[in-house]
Amino acid sequence: MLTLPFIRANQETTIADLQKKHFANAAEIVAQLIAQDDQRKALLQQAESALEKSNAAAKEIGALMQSGQKELAEGKRAETAALKASIKEMEEAAKAAEKELTDLLVTLPNLPHSSVPQGKTADDNEVVLTWGSLPELPADAQPHWDLIKKYDIIDFDLGNKITGAGFPVYKGKGARLQRALINFFLDEAIKAGYYEIQPPILINEESGFGTGQLPDKEGQMYVTKEEGLFLIPTAEVPITNLYRDVIVNEKELPIKNVGHTPCFRREAGSWGAHVRGLNRLHQFDKIEIVQIHKPENSYAALEEMSLHVQGLLQKLGLHYRVLRLCGGDMGFASALTYDMEAWSGAQNRWLEVSSVSNFETFQANRLKLRTKIDGKSILCHTLNGSALALPRIVASILENNQGPDGIKIPEALVPYTGFTHIN
RNA sequence: AGAGGGGUGUCCGAGUGGUUUAAGGAGCACGCUUGGAAAGCGUGUGUAGGUCUCAAGCUUACCGAGGGUUCGAAUCCCUUCCCCUCUACCA
């Protein structure tokens, strides 16, 4: 959530930045926000001065009662009683104005960083770098959805039976590969100074709001019927919300947390040929890194996180590229996002395997996550990234490493899998 | 899940309708004292909003959360969340 003082002080750039993110009617909405804020302030002042009068009168009555002047007190009481209704009305009006204002403010996306390229779609993203080279594959190379059947390691039919589409069952070496990747990614993060967290994977509404999933993306999450709890779409939600309503001691910054969780996404209406197999699932495992910083350090941290993710891909020997997302393709809450895409040999295309973002104060403002610097409380910057999401990594490893001996496990993973080939 | 007891500031803790403008203590910060330290003494010590060029000041809200009663609520009532004890159940 953007802050009103910032919008007021930077109207021109706010409008231009919103347009860069292809937010419709930016100028009108900014003007409307400011008008509503003016109105809110006026109503608030009205209500507060009425309250002040009523508080003073109540105090006077108290004093009169105490000194035994009952009749004077009774008179005063009758007088003050008449104020009540109008005070209530004013308070309600002020509250309604504030809610209206917040409801509108919450619809504004975060402003993009100056380095974010102009553009509308994924085609406009900027390729920052490409690492490695195309894998050499046999002529009869198969896509991963055939390989998993050939080696009987991931079973969609069984998942269909017990749950539904998009909930695969991992079996044998497929299950062990999952576990190996999870441990490998966690260990690498811990080596890089992250602190491991195992959060709940159901979250309440406040948490959904704190990181920006609610009220907007309600349809993306599964909800429990009785309690109204949401299954997390990413560990970012619980791990970042640990710091909701917290004033972090400056000495504790930066905070670097990592957690592995399953992630649940409804992905309503997005099924088709390009989301076959492991490319898009309703449930998948992901290791998420989350950092909290003082504002001046957050962009250095973003680069560090990007390098960490790249290090993982390099150790797995996957051909990858890094994209700087354009304004139109970025997430709602992000100020700058790097996507890492791994090459999928048999599908002949790039698969997004990580997304690393700096949210600046956007989430912190919703979370009320602050720190104190020189006695002043300021909003922290939050960042997060996948390090990494499993299914597409598995797809890439299977496709890129297939050969006559079966699928070769990347060397860095062998200590974790305990086997060198899937065959 | 049933019965009972609780939730007050950074922490402990008093407070069952009106100088509570949240007592008292601890902690922390600064000062005095001291050769130095401790002790002692003094002062200060939250968050958010509004007003204000800034600061100060003034003001509103905040005693788990949300509503209500009242001229006035930490205190009374309702709803809800969380914690503790016992019972039940369970991995």
mmCIF file with all atom_site columns, N, CA and C in Angstrom, chain A residues 59-84:
data_model
loop_
_atom_site.group_PDB
_atom_site.id
_atom_site.type_symbol
_atom_site.label_atom_id
_atom_site.label_alt_id
_atom_site.label_comp_id
_atom_site.label_asym_id
_atom_site.label_entity_id
_atom_site.label_seq_id
_atom_site.pdbx_PDB_ins_code
_atom_site.Cartn_x
_atom_site.Cartn_y
_atom_site.Cartn_z
_atom_site.occupancy
_atom_site.B_iso_or_equiv
_atom_site.pdbx_formal_charge
_atom_site.auth_seq_id
_atom_site.auth_comp_id
_atom_site.auth_asym_id
_atom_site.auth_atom_id
_atom_site.pdbx_PDB_model_num
ATOM 1  N N  . LYS A 1 59 ? -15.966 15.447 32.395 1.00 0.00 ? 59 LYS A N  1
ATOM 2  C CA . LYS A 1 59 ? -15.036 15.672 33.494 1.00 0.00 ? 59 LYS A CA 1
ATOM 3  C C  . LYS A 1 59 ? -15.643 16.640 34.515 1.00 0.00 ? 59 LYS A C  1
ATOM 4  N N  . GLU A 1 60 ? -16.306 17.657 33.998 1.00 0.00 ? 60 GLU A N  1
ATOM 5  C CA . GLU A 1 60 ? -16.951 18.646 34.859 1.00 0.00 ? 60 GLU A CA 1
ATOM 6  C C  . GLU A 1 60 ? -18.033 17.986 35.708 1.00 0.00 ? 60 GLU A C  1
ATOM 7  N N  . ILE A 1 61 ? -18.823 17.137 35.059 1.00 0.00 ? 61 ILE A N  1
ATOM 8  C CA . ILE A 1 61 ? -19.883 16.442 35.790 1.00 0.00 ? 61 ILE A CA 1
ATOM 9  C C  . ILE A 1 61 ? -19.281 15.606 36.901 1.00 0.00 ? 61 ILE A C  1
ATOM 10 N N  . GLY A 1 62 ? -18.213 14.941 36.567 1.00 0.00 ? 62 GLY A N  1
ATOM 11 C CA . GLY A 1 62 ? -17.529 14.134 37.569 1.00 0.00 ? 62 GLY A CA 1
ATOM 12 C C  . GLY A 1 62 ? -17.121 14.968 38.768 1.00 0.00 ? 62 GLY A C  1
ATOM 13 N N  . ALA A 1 63 ? -16.547 16.128 38.493 1.00 0.00 ? 63 ALA A N  1
ATOM 14 C CA . ALA A 1 63 ? -16.082 17.008 39.570 1.00 0.00 ? 63 ALA A CA 1
ATOM 15 C C  . ALA A 1 63 ? -17.262 17.496 40.416 1.00 0.00 ? 63 ALA A C  1
ATOM 16 N N  . LEU A 1 64 ? -18.363 17.845 39.750 1.00 0.00 ? 64 LEU A N  1
ATOM 17 C CA . LEU A 1 64 ? -19.555 18.334 40.456 1.00 0.00 ? 64 LEU A CA 1
ATOM 18 C C  . LEU A 1 64 ? -20.142 17.238 41.352 1.00 0.00 ? 64 LEU A C  1
ATOM 19 N N  . MET A 1 65 ? -20.218 16.039 40.818 1.00 0.00 ? 65 MET A N  1
ATOM 20 C CA . MET A 1 65 ? -20.751 14.914 41.587 1.00 0.00 ? 65 MET A CA 1
ATOM 21 C C  . MET A 1 65 ? -19.913 14.706 42.835 1.00 0.00 ? 65 MET A C  1
ATOM 22 N N  . GLN A 1 66 ? -18.621 14.788 42.639 1.00 0.00 ? 66 GLN A N  1
ATOM 23 C CA . GLN A 1 66 ? -17.721 14.525 43.740 1.00 0.00 ? 66 GLN A CA 1
ATOM 24 C C  . GLN A 1 66 ? -17.875 15.568 44.857 1.00 0.00 ? 66 GLN A C  1
ATOM 25 N N  . SER A 1 67 ? -18.083 16.806 44.427 1.00 0.00 ? 67 SER A N  1
ATOM 26 C CA . SER A 1 67 ? -18.213 17.859 45.443 1.00 0.00 ? 67 SER A CA 1
ATOM 27 C C  . SER A 1 67 ? -19.655 17.987 45.930 1.00 0.00 ? 67 SER A C  1
ATOM 28 N N  . GLY A 1 68 ? -20.514 17.036 45.500 1.00 0.00 ? 68 GLY A N  1
ATOM 29 C CA . GLY A 1 68 ? -21.877 16.971 46.046 1.00 0.00 ? 68 GLY A CA 1
ATOM 30 C C  . GLY A 1 68 ? -22.874 17.916 45.412 1.00 0.00 ? 68 GLY A C  1
ATOM 31 N N  . GLN A 1 69 ? -22.495 18.572 44.320 1.00 0.00 ? 69 GLN A N  1
ATOM 32 C CA . GLN A 1 69 ? -23.438 19.507 43.696 1.00 0.00 ? 69 GLN A CA 1
ATOM 33 C C  . GLN A 1 69 ? -24.296 18.755 42.685 1.00 0.00 ? 69 GLN A C  1
ATOM 34 N N  . LYS A 1 70 ? -25.155 17.904 43.196 1.00 0.00 ? 70 LYS A N  1
ATOM 35 C CA . LYS A 1 70 ? -25.933 16.983 42.374 1.00 0.00 ? 70 LYS A CA 1
ATOM 36 C C  . LYS A 1 70 ? -26.772 17.680 41.305 1.00 0.00 ? 70 LYS A C  1
ATOM 37 N N  . GLU A 1 71 ? -27.418 18.773 41.713 1.00 0.00 ? 71 GLU A N  1
ATOM 38 C CA . GLU A 1 71 ? -28.361 19.402 40.781 1.00 0.00 ? 71 GLU A CA 1
ATOM 39 C C  . GLU A 1 71 ? -27.658 20.013 39.586 1.00 0.00 ? 71 GLU A C  1
ATOM 40 N N  . LEU A 1 72 ? -26.568 20.686 39.858 1.00 0.00 ? 72 LEU A N  1
ATOM 41 C CA . LEU A 1 72 ? -25.778 21.258 38.768 1.00 0.00 ? 72 LEU A CA 1
ATOM 42 C C  . LEU A 1 72 ? -25.331 20.144 37.820 1.00 0.00 ? 72 LEU A C  1
ATOM 43 N N  . ALA A 1 73 ? -24.915 19.046 38.414 1.00 0.00 ? 73 ALA A N  1
ATOM 44 C CA . ALA A 1 73 ? -24.451 17.908 37.612 1.00 0.00 ? 73 ALA A CA 1
ATOM 45 C C  . ALA A 1 73 ? -25.571 17.374 36.735 1.00 0.00 ? 73 ALA A C  1
ATOM 46 N N  . GLU A 1 74 ? -26.755 17.251 37.317 1.00 0.00 ? 74 GLU A N  1
ATOM 47 C CA . GLU A 1 74 ? -27.896 16.743 36.544 1.00 0.00 ? 74 GLU A CA 1
ATOM 48 C C  . GLU A 1 74 ? -28.194 17.631 35.346 1.00 0.00 ? 74 GLU A C  1
ATOM 49 N N  . GLY A 1 75 ? -28.144 18.918 35.573 1.00 0.00 ? 75 GLY A N  1
ATOM 50 C CA . GLY A 1 75 ? -28.402 19.860 34.492 1.00 0.00 ? 75 GLY A CA 1
ATOM 51 C C  . GLY A 1 75 ? -27.402 19.701 33.369 1.00 0.00 ? 75 GLY A C  1
ATOM 52 N N  . LYS A 1 76 ? -26.155 19.604 33.776 1.00 0.00 ? 76 LYS A N  1
ATOM 53 C CA . LYS A 1 76 ? -25.069 19.459 32.805 1.00 0.00 ? 76 LYS A CA 1
ATOM 54 C C  . LYS A 1 76 ? -25.228 18.160 32.028 1.00 0.00 ? 76 LYS A C  1
ATOM 55 N N  . ARG A 1 77 ? -25.697 17.166 32.769 1.00 0.00 ? 77 ARG A N  1
ATOM 56 C CA . ARG A 1 77 ? -25.826 15.859 32.134 1.00 0.00 ? 77 ARG A CA 1
ATOM 57 C C  . ARG A 1 77 ? -26.877 15.892 31.020 1.00 0.00 ? 77 ARG A C  1
ATOM 58 N N  . ALA A 1 78 ? -27.997 16.512 31.318 1.00 0.00 ? 78 ALA A N  1
ATOM 59 C CA . ALA A 1 78 ? -29.058 16.604 30.320 1.00 0.00 ? 78 ALA A CA 1
ATOM 60 C C  . ALA A 1 78 ? -28.546 17.337 29.075 1.00 0.00 ? 78 ALA A C  1
ATOM 61 N N  . GLU A 1 79 ? -27.774 18.369 29.339 1.00 0.00 ? 79 GLU A N  1
ATOM 62 C CA . GLU A 1 79 ? -27.225 19.183 28.257 1.00 0.00 ? 79 GLU A CA 1
ATOM 63 C C  . GLU A 1 79 ? -26.307 18.345 27.357 1.00 0.00 ? 79 GLU A C  1
ATOM 64 N N  . THR A 1 80 ? -25.453 17.562 28.004 1.00 0.00 ? 80 THR A N  1
ATOM 65 C CA . THR A 1 80 ? -24.455 16.793 27.267 1.00 0.00 ? 80 THR A CA 1
ATOM 66 C C  . THR A 1 80 ? -25.085 15.626 26.521 1.00 0.00 ? 80 THR A C  1
ATOM 67 N N  . ALA A 1 81 ? -26.156 15.096 27.100 1.00 0.00 ? 81 ALA A N  1
ATOM 68 C CA . ALA A 1 81 ? -26.807 13.942 26.475 1.00 0.00 ? 81 ALA A CA 1
ATOM 69 C C  . ALA A 1 81 ? -27.241 14.255 25.055 1.00 0.00 ? 81 ALA A C  1
ATOM 70 N N  . ALA A 1 82 ? -27.619 15.512 24.855 1.00 0.00 ? 82 ALA A N  1
ATOM 71 C CA . ALA A 1 82 ? -28.086 15.916 23.529 1.00 0.00 ? 82 ALA A CA 1
ATOM 72 C C  . ALA A 1 82 ? -26.974 15.830 22.483 1.00 0.00 ? 82 ALA A C  1
ATOM 73 N N  . LEU A 1 83 ? -25.733 15.992 22.921 1.00 0.00 ? 83 LEU A N  1
ATOM 74 C CA . LEU A 1 83 ? -24.595 15.956 21.993 1.00 0.00 ? 83 LEU A CA 1
ATOM 75 C C  . LEU A 1 83 ? -24.349 14.559 21.422 1.00 0.00 ? 83 LEU A C  1
ATOM 76 N N  . LYS A 1 84 ? -24.772 13.592 22.209 1.00 0.00 ? 84 LYS A N  1
ATOM 77 C CA . LYS A 1 84 ? -24.357 12.220 21.908 1.00 0.00 ? 84 LYS A CA 1
ATOM 78 C C  . LYS A 1 84 ? -24.611 11.772 20.471 1.00 0.00 ? 84 LYS A C  1
#
